[in-house]
Amino acid sequence: MIKNYFKIAWRNLIKDKVNTGLNITGLSVAFAVAILLGMAAMYQLSFDGFHKNGDAIYKIVKTQQTPKGPQAGTVHPAPFAPSLATEVPGVKHISRYLQDGTLAIRGDKEIDMDIVWVDQDFFSMFSFPIISGDANTPLNNLSSVVLTKKAANNLFGTTDVIGKPFNLLINGVEKPFTVSAIAEDIVQQSNLDFEIAAHFESHRDYLDLKDQWDSQYHDVYVELEDGVTADNFEKSAWSYVDLHYKSNIEMLKRDGASADSAGRFINLYLVPLTDVHFATLKSGFVEISRSLPYLILGVAFLILFIACVNYVNMSIAKSAKRLKEIGMRKTLGAQKKQLFFQFWSESLFVFLVSISIGVLLSFAFVNDFKTMFNTNVNVDMLLRPSFLLGLTGVLLLITIFVGGYPALLMSRLGTIQSLKGKLESTGSNRVRDVLMVFQFGIAILLITGTLVLWGQIDYMRNKDLGYDKEQVISFPLNGKLNSNTVIDLLRDELKGNPDIISVSGADNNLGLGRDGSRSSSKIGFEYEGRAVITNFLVIDHEFVNTLGIDLVAGRNFESAADSLGVVINEAMAKELGAEDPLTAQLEINDGIHYPVIGVVRDYNFKDLDRAIEPITFYISREWGITYGYAKVAPNNMANAYAALEHTWKKLEPNAEFLGSFLDENIDRTFRREKTTAKMISSGSVLAIILSCMGLFAMSLLIVQQRTKEIGIRKVIGASVGSITYILTKDFLKLVLIAFIIASPLSWYILKEWLQNYTYRIDLSVWFFIGAGAIAVVIAMLTIGTRTIRAARANPVKSLRTE
């Protein structure tokens, strides 16, 4: 019996090649896209999920109530972790974590590497497999380091390096270290990334800061004892916080801060390790949002939904041609169950073929998908049991419900009705209309999202940030020479080059450079009886001029020796509250007061989803700088870049030059938004194509059902235009209904999304009108050709059809 079902199904599918081809094409593409998007979402959701003890590991965040509202931060002082482990019960392992860059030196080989400074518990907490060397206590002394396989091969040319020495450049001085272990390369789904792991107490600042509670500069991860929950630990830490942050709490009370609902001013909050990748602290709270992977999954399911609706509508359209077949089968004694399984077997065959082609397409285009959407998915993810189980479940649901509905509808048709060849308007028409509305509603939603997302990206890309981003190159100072010395040498070497206008430096980059490193520094001090917090930037005296930042009051730094004053921005001047900020004296370093000598215009030194904060510029050759900046002439930027790179290679022959223009750096900071926009754009294009395939199928059905009506109307004098209008108005009504439903929904979603950005576009009505117009025009083009052809047909042929 089953063999007979499939044999007849094959014959029927082959007989109607057009509909079968459209169904398989639409479903195959939808399955392929859904698989690729599902892989991208699973990749995002799998971050830090590979650690064996991950369920018990947390990142510690300190939250505090300030006069301006709650604030949250992930950095802590050096004595925090050791004292927390001894004074608060429930700690199984704890480790400080400080990510940095360093120059690894072995003989003539110099390589810039990512290093993390951690405690001995680090490798007991996290599952970074040690493949050779000391697996139990790899950081058993201050000179021991752990290298990844890749780092060992790059530095030594082999992984057989246990016990071998090399040097790290620390504070401009080469210090010897010994390889104690080799770890597997860090997987891509890890927020903790390094090439070298070294003992935290070997860090250059440790000895100066080991007892300082007011200098916060590293993260802390903790693994709790079995049976200890995060909530219990947070409450157990209250007395610890009250003891060690007593002076901070008193200052918050003095400055007018309001306690939280528990009556507290400072708390420790534990963020689960698997939530760290999705955590943000922008609003003063820890917010966990997996919106991006869920959005990707949502787009995948919407595309599948549209393809499935198409299949339902096209199956119903095709059923009009098989009414007499159904009537004859029923006359000969076929039961509803037999008819149902016959039609359902056709659907099953189509779905199996489509999913097979979809899997092959996903394999074929996975590399293009990775490049286009900047993701690191791979085909191995397809073979994971969880992914295969989910894919099988989706296929079963689609087969049962999507294949079952048209099969059930056709098996329930009456014998007389079928023999007459009449597919009368019943509740099924309403179902089809609802499905069509859903289809175009989804398409309009995705089109609107595409327009708004690209509008926001274009706004961020072209916004005036308060400095010259088109003519300035930034580059990390990753060589052996002292950073200030390098800037001085570059300035001297390039001063005669007309393509180089100025050279400067700072201890932070603007945007995201080619090295992928970002950092920021903040300091707090007392000013007129209250606490003031400011971002802090060590700069070279040419920094303001090189970046083209406007000076609004006072003067700029005049030379490298001009280190007895500071320059602040307008936000900092407002924070100080002084009528004349140039009269302010700031206690920045060891009780020394520095006068404010100048005020610059506010500029966006952080991402555009954040408001401009107070910042203070300071010159110190002792503290050093980490990035160089070069302003180039606009008429010959390529030659200027080449000259800068050549001079760098001359001064630092073993260090890679990683320069990039600031507009490129800024563009990298909203890489996530561009990836999202690409996915939404691709989804909207595919949604429109699939929806049009459904419209085409519906137009075939309507024209077939109304063939005699068309002939009669032409005989009594109806024009081609009037007939075309009659045939298309019902479709246009459905598109307009979809627009009315989708517009307020998309407005709400996009309005909420734009709230994430301090600087954002206005949500103009033209975005929605444009999306609706695109949908209407495409729908008209899809059904217009078919309906016009029907309207122009010979009425004699139309009347002969019945």
Tab-separated table of N, CA and C in Angstrom, residues 279-362:
chain	number	residue	atom	x	y	z
A	279	ALA	N	26.032	40.113	28.028
A	279	ALA	CA	25.813	41.089	29.100
A	279	ALA	C	26.275	42.480	28.679
A	280	THR	N	25.491	43.495	29.040
A	280	THR	CA	25.870	44.893	28.841
A	280	THR	C	25.629	45.642	30.150
A	281	LEU	N	26.371	46.738	30.322
A	281	LEU	CA	26.275	47.517	31.563
A	281	LEU	C	25.910	48.972	31.277
A	282	LYS	N	25.336	49.238	30.126
A	282	LYS	CA	25.123	50.621	29.703
A	282	LYS	C	24.195	51.406	30.620
A	283	SER	N	23.200	50.788	31.184
A	283	SER	CA	22.186	51.499	31.966
A	283	SER	C	22.472	51.470	33.464
A	284	GLY	N	23.646	51.052	33.846
A	284	GLY	CA	23.959	50.968	35.260
A	284	GLY	C	23.540	49.653	35.886
A	285	PHE	N	22.942	48.787	35.095
A	285	PHE	CA	22.546	47.458	35.546
A	285	PHE	C	23.165	46.426	34.619
A	286	VAL	N	23.204	45.199	35.075
A	286	VAL	CA	23.636	44.098	34.212
A	286	VAL	C	22.419	43.634	33.420
A	287	GLU	N	22.467	43.818	32.116
A	287	GLU	CA	21.368	43.418	31.243
A	287	GLU	C	21.843	42.273	30.345
A	288	ILE	N	21.115	41.175	30.389
A	288	ILE	CA	21.436	40.007	29.563
A	288	ILE	C	20.466	39.977	28.381
A	289	SER	N	20.999	40.059	27.184
A	289	SER	CA	20.139	40.067	25.998
A	289	SER	C	20.709	39.151	24.925
A	290	ARG	N	19.926	38.152	24.570
A	290	ARG	CA	20.280	37.265	23.455
A	290	ARG	C	19.454	37.614	22.220
A	291	SER	N	19.205	38.884	22.049
A	291	SER	CA	18.308	39.330	20.979
A	291	SER	C	18.846	38.987	19.593
A	292	LEU	N	20.173	39.079	19.391
A	292	LEU	CA	20.716	38.815	18.055
A	292	LEU	C	20.526	37.369	17.631
A	293	PRO	N	20.963	36.361	18.417
A	293	PRO	CA	20.725	34.978	17.967
A	293	PRO	C	19.251	34.646	17.850
A	294	TYR	N	18.414	35.192	18.743
A	294	TYR	CA	16.985	34.921	18.635
A	294	TYR	C	16.382	35.620	17.416
A	295	LEU	N	16.914	36.788	17.077
A	295	LEU	CA	16.474	37.470	15.859
A	295	LEU	C	16.831	36.642	14.635
A	296	ILE	N	18.038	36.078	14.644
A	296	ILE	CA	18.459	35.228	13.524
A	296	ILE	C	17.545	34.008	13.402
A	297	LEU	N	17.245	33.383	14.544
A	297	LEU	CA	16.321	32.243	14.515
A	297	LEU	C	14.940	32.669	14.047
A	298	GLY	N	14.513	33.858	14.482
A	298	GLY	CA	13.207	34.356	14.060
A	298	GLY	C	13.121	34.532	12.559
A	299	VAL	N	14.173	35.120	11.962
A	299	VAL	CA	14.193	35.292	10.508
A	299	VAL	C	14.150	33.935	9.813
A	300	ALA	N	14.883	32.960	10.361
A	300	ALA	CA	14.890	31.611	9.769
A	300	ALA	C	13.494	31.007	9.783
A	301	PHE	N	12.795	31.113	10.910
A	301	PHE	CA	11.457	30.534	11.004
A	301	PHE	C	10.451	31.304	10.134
A	302	LEU	N	10.628	32.617	10.022
A	302	LEU	CA	9.723	33.388	9.161
A	302	LEU	C	9.872	32.980	7.704
A	303	ILE	N	11.095	32.769	7.267
A	303	ILE	CA	11.318	32.343	5.886
A	303	ILE	C	10.727	30.956	5.658
A	304	LEU	N	10.929	30.057	6.624
A	304	LEU	CA	10.315	28.729	6.513
A	304	LEU	C	8.799	28.829	6.488
A	305	PHE	N	8.257	29.731	7.321
A	305	PHE	CA	6.802	29.895	7.374
A	305	PHE	C	6.260	30.348	6.021
A	306	ILE	N	6.933	31.313	5.401
A	306	ILE	CA	6.477	31.817	4.100
A	306	ILE	C	6.539	30.712	3.050
A	307	ALA	N	7.632	29.939	3.057
A	307	ALA	CA	7.746	28.842	2.094
A	307	ALA	C	6.649	27.802	2.316
A	308	CYS	N	6.311	27.534	3.577
A	308	CYS	CA	5.262	26.563	3.883
A	308	CYS	C	3.882	27.075	3.472
A	309	VAL	N	3.642	28.362	3.673
A	309	VAL	CA	2.375	28.959	3.224
A	309	VAL	C	2.255	28.833	1.717
A	310	ASN	N	3.393	29.083	1.035
A	310	ASN	CA	3.384	28.921	-0.420
A	310	ASN	C	2.987	27.507	-0.806
A	311	TYR	N	3.541	26.535	-0.093
A	311	TYR	CA	3.232	25.153	-0.432
A	311	TYR	C	1.744	24.865	-0.243
A	312	VAL	N	1.185	25.360	0.856
A	312	VAL	CA	-0.246	25.158	1.108
A	312	VAL	C	-1.075	25.782	-0.003
A	313	ASN	N	-0.768	27.043	-0.329
A	313	ASN	CA	-1.563	27.739	-1.345
A	313	ASN	C	-1.407	27.100	-2.720
A	314	MET	N	-0.181	26.710	-3.044
A	314	MET	CA	0.032	26.092	-4.350
A	314	MET	C	-0.580	24.703	-4.419
A	315	SER	N	-0.631	23.983	-3.305
A	315	SER	CA	-1.288	22.675	-3.285
A	315	SER	C	-2.785	22.825	-3.499
A	316	ILE	N	-3.364	23.846	-2.869
A	316	ILE	CA	-4.799	24.089	-3.038
A	316	ILE	C	-5.086	24.532	-4.473
A	317	ALA	N	-4.167	25.385	-5.014
A	317	ALA	CA	-4.351	25.808	-6.399
A	317	ALA	C	-4.310	24.613	-7.348
A	318	LYS	N	-3.397	23.689	-7.070
A	318	LYS	CA	-3.259	22.505	-7.914
A	318	LYS	C	-4.455	21.567	-7.783
A	319	SER	N	-5.117	21.610	-6.591
A	319	SER	CA	-6.228	20.683	-6.357
A	319	SER	C	-7.396	20.948	-7.299
A	320	ALA	N	-7.503	22.185	-7.805
A	320	ALA	CA	-8.589	22.499	-8.738
A	320	ALA	C	-8.487	21.656	-10.005
A	321	LYS	N	-7.250	21.252	-10.355
A	321	LYS	CA	-7.063	20.434	-11.550
A	321	LYS	C	-7.335	18.961	-11.276
A	322	ARG	N	-7.470	18.602	-9.986
A	322	ARG	CA	-7.584	17.181	-9.640
A	322	ARG	C	-8.951	16.850	-9.038
A	323	LEU	N	-9.906	17.764	-9.222
A	323	LEU	CA	-11.221	17.537	-8.616
A	323	LEU	C	-11.898	16.287	-9.200
A	324	LYS	N	-11.828	16.139	-10.508
A	324	LYS	CA	-12.494	14.978	-11.123
A	324	LYS	C	-11.790	13.680	-10.723
A	325	GLU	N	-10.470	13.762	-10.567
A	325	GLU	CA	-9.742	12.585	-10.098
A	325	GLU	C	-10.232	12.182	-8.706
A	326	ILE	N	-10.418	13.185	-7.829
A	326	ILE	CA	-10.892	12.913	-6.475
A	326	ILE	C	-12.301	12.310	-6.520
A	327	GLY	N	-13.169	12.909	-7.402
A	327	GLY	CA	-14.531	12.408	-7.534
A	327	GLY	C	-14.558	10.978	-8.023
A	328	MET	N	-13.748	10.647	-9.024
A	328	MET	CA	-13.707	9.289	-9.548
A	328	MET	C	-13.212	8.303	-8.491
A	329	ARG	N	-12.181	8.704	-7.708
A	329	ARG	CA	-11.662	7.812	-6.665
A	329	ARG	C	-12.738	7.530	-5.615
A	330	LYS	N	-13.481	8.584	-5.253
A	330	LYS	CA	-14.530	8.398	-4.249
A	330	LYS	C	-15.659	7.536	-4.809
A	331	THR	N	-15.990	7.721	-6.103
A	331	THR	CA	-17.044	6.921	-6.731
A	331	THR	C	-16.667	5.443	-6.754
A	332	LEU	N	-15.366	5.184	-6.947
A	332	LEU	CA	-14.882	3.807	-6.996
A	332	LEU	C	-14.626	3.218	-5.617
A	333	GLY	N	-14.941	3.987	-4.553
A	333	GLY	CA	-14.888	3.425	-3.208
A	333	GLY	C	-13.740	3.868	-2.343
A	334	ALA	N	-12.954	4.841	-2.812
A	334	ALA	CA	-11.830	5.309	-1.998
A	334	ALA	C	-12.341	5.999	-0.742
A	335	GLN	N	-11.749	5.712	0.392
A	335	GLN	CA	-12.123	6.345	1.650
A	335	GLN	C	-11.312	7.619	1.872
A	336	LYS	N	-11.808	8.437	2.814
A	336	LYS	CA	-11.115	9.689	3.122
A	336	LYS	C	-9.680	9.419	3.579
A	337	LYS	N	-9.512	8.381	4.392
A	337	LYS	CA	-8.188	8.066	4.915
A	337	LYS	C	-7.218	7.736	3.786
A	338	GLN	N	-7.719	6.968	2.787
A	338	GLN	CA	-6.856	6.597	1.677
A	338	GLN	C	-6.474	7.811	0.835
A	339	LEU	N	-7.482	8.683	0.593
A	339	LEU	CA	-7.191	9.911	-0.159
A	339	LEU	C	-6.213	10.802	0.601
A	340	PHE	N	-6.405	10.896	1.934
A	340	PHE	CA	-5.521	11.724	2.752
A	340	PHE	C	-4.082	11.247	2.639
A	341	PHE	N	-3.868	9.940	2.802
A	341	PHE	CA	-2.512	9.428	2.753
A	341	PHE	C	-1.910	9.527	1.354
A	342	GLN	N	-2.757	9.463	0.324
A	342	GLN	CA	-2.250	9.623	-1.029
A	342	GLN	C	-1.689	11.033	-1.243
A	343	PHE	N	-2.503	12.047	-0.861
A	343	PHE	CA	-2.046	13.435	-1.028
A	343	PHE	C	-0.913	13.767	-0.048
A	344	TRP	N	-0.979	13.216	1.142
A	344	TRP	CA	0.069	13.492	2.133
A	344	TRP	C	1.394	12.866	1.711
A	345	SER	N	1.341	11.709	1.038
A	345	SER	CA	2.575	11.074	0.567
A	345	SER	C	3.263	11.943	-0.483
A	346	GLU	N	2.474	12.673	-1.293
A	346	GLU	CA	3.070	13.606	-2.245
A	346	GLU	C	3.812	14.711	-1.509
A	347	SER	N	3.180	15.231	-0.439
A	347	SER	CA	3.830	16.275	0.357
A	347	SER	C	5.097	15.748	1.003
A	348	LEU	N	5.024	14.542	1.552
A	348	LEU	CA	6.188	13.953	2.200
A	348	LEU	C	7.339	13.816	1.213
A	349	PHE	N	7.018	13.382	0.006
A	349	PHE	CA	8.053	13.227	-1.009
A	349	PHE	C	8.707	14.576	-1.326
A	350	VAL	N	7.871	15.605	-1.500
A	350	VAL	CA	8.398	16.949	-1.797
A	350	VAL	C	9.285	17.448	-0.668
A	351	PHE	N	8.847	17.259	0.591
A	351	PHE	CA	9.622	17.747	1.737
A	351	PHE	C	10.953	17.017	1.871
A	352	LEU	N	10.947	15.701	1.650
A	352	LEU	CA	12.196	14.945	1.761
A	352	LEU	C	13.193	15.381	0.691
A	353	VAL	N	12.705	15.559	-0.528
A	353	VAL	CA	13.590	16.026	-1.601
A	353	VAL	C	14.099	17.442	-1.286
A	354	SER	N	13.209	18.305	-0.799
A	354	SER	CA	13.582	19.694	-0.511
A	354	SER	C	14.606	19.795	0.606
A	355	ILE	N	14.397	19.046	1.698
A	355	ILE	CA	15.356	19.109	2.811
A	355	ILE	C	16.704	18.557	2.381
A	356	SER	N	16.704	17.547	1.522
A	356	SER	CA	17.972	16.989	1.028
A	356	SER	C	18.731	18.023	0.198
A	357	ILE	N	18.009	18.681	-0.701
A	357	ILE	CA	18.643	19.723	-1.517
A	357	ILE	C	19.078	20.885	-0.614
A	358	GLY	N	18.228	21.238	0.375
A	358	GLY	CA	18.562	22.327	1.290
A	358	GLY	C	19.847	22.065	2.052
A	359	VAL	N	20.031	20.827	2.519
A	359	VAL	CA	21.265	20.475	3.231
A	359	VAL	C	22.464	20.593	2.300
A	360	LEU	N	22.328	20.110	1.066
A	360	LEU	CA	23.426	20.212	0.101
A	360	LEU	C	23.759	21.666	-0.210
A	361	LEU	N	22.726	22.501	-0.350
A	361	LEU	CA	22.953	23.930	-0.606
A	361	LEU	C	23.661	24.593	0.568
A	362	SER	N	23.268	24.238	1.791
A	362	SER	CA	23.907	24.836	2.966
A	362	SER	C	25.380	24.440	3.039
